[in-house]
PDB file of C-alpha atoms in Angstrom:
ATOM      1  CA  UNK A  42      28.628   8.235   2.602  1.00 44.00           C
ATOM      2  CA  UNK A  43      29.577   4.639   2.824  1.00 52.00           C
ATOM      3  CA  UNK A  44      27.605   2.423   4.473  1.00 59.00           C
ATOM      4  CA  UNK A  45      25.007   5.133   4.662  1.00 58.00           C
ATOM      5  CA  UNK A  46      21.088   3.590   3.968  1.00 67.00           C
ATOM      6  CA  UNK A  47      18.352   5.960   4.531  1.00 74.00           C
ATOM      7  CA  UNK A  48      15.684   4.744   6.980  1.00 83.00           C
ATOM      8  CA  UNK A  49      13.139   4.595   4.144  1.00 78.00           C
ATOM      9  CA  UNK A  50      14.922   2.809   1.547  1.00 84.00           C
ATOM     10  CA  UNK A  51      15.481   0.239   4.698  1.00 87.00           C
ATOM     11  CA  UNK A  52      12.056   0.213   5.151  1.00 86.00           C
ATOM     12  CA  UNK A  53      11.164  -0.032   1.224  1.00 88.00           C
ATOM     13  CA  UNK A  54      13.343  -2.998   0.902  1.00 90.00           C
ATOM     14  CA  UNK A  55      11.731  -5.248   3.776  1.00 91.00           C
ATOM     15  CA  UNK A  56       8.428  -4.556   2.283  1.00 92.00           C
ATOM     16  CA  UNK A  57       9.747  -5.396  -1.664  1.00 93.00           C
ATOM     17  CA  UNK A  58      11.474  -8.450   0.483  1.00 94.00           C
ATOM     18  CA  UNK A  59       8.510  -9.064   2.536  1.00 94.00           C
ATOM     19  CA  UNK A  60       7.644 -12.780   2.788  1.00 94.00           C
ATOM     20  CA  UNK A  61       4.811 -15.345   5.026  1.00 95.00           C
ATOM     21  CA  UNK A  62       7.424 -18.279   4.585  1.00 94.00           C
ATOM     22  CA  UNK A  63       9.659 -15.934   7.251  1.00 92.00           C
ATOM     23  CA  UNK A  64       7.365 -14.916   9.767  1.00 91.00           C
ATOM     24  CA  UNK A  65       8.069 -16.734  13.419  1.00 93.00           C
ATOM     25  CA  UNK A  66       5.297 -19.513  12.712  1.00 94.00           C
ATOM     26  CA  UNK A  67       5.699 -19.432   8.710  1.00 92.00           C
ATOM     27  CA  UNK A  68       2.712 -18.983   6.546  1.00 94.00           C
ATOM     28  CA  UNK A  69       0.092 -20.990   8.870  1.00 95.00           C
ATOM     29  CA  UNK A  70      -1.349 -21.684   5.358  1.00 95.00           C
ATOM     30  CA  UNK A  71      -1.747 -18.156   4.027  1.00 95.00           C
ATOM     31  CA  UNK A  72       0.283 -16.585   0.639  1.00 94.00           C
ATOM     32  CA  UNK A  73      -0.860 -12.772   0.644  1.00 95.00           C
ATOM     33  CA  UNK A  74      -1.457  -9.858   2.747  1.00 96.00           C
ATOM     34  CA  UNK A  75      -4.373  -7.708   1.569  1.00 95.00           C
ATOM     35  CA  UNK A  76      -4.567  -4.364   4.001  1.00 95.00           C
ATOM     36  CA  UNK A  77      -7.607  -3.190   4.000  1.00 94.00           C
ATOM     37  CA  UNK A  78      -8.219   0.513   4.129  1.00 93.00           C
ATOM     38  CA  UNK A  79     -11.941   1.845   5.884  1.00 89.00           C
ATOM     39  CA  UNK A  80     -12.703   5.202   6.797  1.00 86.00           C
ATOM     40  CA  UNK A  81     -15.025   8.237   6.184  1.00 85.00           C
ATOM     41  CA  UNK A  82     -14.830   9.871   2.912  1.00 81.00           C
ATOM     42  CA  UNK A  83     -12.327  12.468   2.000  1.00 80.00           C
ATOM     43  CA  UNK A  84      -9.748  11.285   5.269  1.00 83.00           C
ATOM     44  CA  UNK A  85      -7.140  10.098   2.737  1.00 85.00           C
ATOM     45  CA  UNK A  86      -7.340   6.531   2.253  1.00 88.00           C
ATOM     46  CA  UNK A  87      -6.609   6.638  -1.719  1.00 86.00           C
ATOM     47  CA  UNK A  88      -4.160   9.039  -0.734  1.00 88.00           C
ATOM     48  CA  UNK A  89      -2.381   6.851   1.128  1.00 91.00           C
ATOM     49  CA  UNK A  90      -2.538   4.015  -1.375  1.00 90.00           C
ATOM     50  CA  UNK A  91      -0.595   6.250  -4.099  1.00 89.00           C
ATOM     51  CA  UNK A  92       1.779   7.272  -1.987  1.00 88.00           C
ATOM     52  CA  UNK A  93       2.506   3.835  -0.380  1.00 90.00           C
ATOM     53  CA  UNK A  94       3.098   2.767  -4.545  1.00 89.00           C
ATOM     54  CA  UNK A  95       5.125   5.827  -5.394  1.00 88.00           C
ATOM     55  CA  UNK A  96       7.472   4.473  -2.661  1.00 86.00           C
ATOM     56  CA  UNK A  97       7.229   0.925  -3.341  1.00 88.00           C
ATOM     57  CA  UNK A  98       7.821   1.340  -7.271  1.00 83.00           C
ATOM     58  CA  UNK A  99      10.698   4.029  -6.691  1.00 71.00           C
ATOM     59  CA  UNK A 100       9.519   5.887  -9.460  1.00 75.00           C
ATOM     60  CA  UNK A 101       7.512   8.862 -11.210  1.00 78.00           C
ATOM     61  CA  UNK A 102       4.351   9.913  -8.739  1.00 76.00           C
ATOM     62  CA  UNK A 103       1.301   8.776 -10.588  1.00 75.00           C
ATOM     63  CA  UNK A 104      -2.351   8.428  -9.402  1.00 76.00           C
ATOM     64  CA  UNK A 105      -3.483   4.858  -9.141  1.00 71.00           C
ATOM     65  CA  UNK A 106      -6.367   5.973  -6.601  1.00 78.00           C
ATOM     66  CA  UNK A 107      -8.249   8.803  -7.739  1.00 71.00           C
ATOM     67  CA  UNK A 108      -7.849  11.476  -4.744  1.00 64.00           C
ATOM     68  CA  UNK A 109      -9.961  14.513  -4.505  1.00 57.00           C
ATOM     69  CA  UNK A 110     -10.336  17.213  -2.022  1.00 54.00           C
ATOM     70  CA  UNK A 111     -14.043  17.091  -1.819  1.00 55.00           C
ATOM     71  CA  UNK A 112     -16.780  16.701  -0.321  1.00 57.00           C
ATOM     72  CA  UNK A 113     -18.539  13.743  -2.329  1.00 56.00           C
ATOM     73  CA  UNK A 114     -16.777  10.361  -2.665  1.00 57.00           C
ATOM     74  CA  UNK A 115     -14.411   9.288  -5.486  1.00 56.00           C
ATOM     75  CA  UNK A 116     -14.084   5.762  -4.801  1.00 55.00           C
ATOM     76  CA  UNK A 117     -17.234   3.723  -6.052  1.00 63.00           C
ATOM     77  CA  UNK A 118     -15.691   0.211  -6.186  1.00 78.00           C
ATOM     78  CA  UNK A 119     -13.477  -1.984  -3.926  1.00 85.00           C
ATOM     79  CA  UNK A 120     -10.451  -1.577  -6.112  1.00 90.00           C
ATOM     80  CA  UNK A 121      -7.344  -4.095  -4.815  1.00 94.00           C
ATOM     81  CA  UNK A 122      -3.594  -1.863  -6.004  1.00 93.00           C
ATOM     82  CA  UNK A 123      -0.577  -5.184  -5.439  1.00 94.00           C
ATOM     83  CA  UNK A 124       2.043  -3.665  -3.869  1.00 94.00           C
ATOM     84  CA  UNK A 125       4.641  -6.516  -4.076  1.00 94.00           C
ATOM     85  CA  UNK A 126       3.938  -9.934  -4.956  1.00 94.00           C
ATOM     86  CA  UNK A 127       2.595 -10.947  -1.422  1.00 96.00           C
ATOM     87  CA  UNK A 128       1.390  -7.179   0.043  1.00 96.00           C
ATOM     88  CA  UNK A 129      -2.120  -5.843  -2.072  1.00 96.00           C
ATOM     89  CA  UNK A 130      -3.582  -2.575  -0.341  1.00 95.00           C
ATOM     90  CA  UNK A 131      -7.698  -2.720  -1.182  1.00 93.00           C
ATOM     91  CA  UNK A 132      -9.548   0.937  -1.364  1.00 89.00           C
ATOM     92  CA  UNK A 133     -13.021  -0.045  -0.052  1.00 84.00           C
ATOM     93  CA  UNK A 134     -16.014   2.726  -0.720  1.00 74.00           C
ATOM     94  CA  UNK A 135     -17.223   4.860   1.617  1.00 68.00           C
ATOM     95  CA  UNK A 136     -20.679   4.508   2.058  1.00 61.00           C
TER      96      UNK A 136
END
């Protein structure tokens, strides 16, 4: 279909695009966005981080956040995964 974009490969290309300098009142200074993920352990925050990069790199699914269905916590270190050259998502541990 011509002229046909899917909603998330819209959405995938303002992130990749993403920039301070173009926000409303410009960067006020700043030259990253880190998104911080909290939350109990086991509700899917290193989930979220490898999908959000098997989007964002438009390729193979790989683990970058160790995941598990368990009941004892896999992430033992704030670990920071870039996203784009401005956008880094941080996995903090539970505690």
């Amino acid at each position: 279909m011509t002229g046909y974009e899917r909603t998330v490969d819209h959405v995938r290309d303002y992130i990749q695009r993403f920039s301070l300098d173009n926000c409303a009142l410009g960067n006020q200074g700043y030259n990253r966005v880190l998104l911080q993920l909290f939350g109990y352990m086991g509700h899917g925050k290193s989930s979220l981080i490898n999908s959000c990069k098997y989007v964002l790199d438009d390729g193979e699914y790989r683990i970058h956040a160790n995941a598990l269905a368990s009941h004892t916590s896999v992430t033992f270190n704030r670990t920071a995964y870039p996203l784009t050259d401005t956008i880094t998502i941080v996995d903090n541990k539970t505690n």
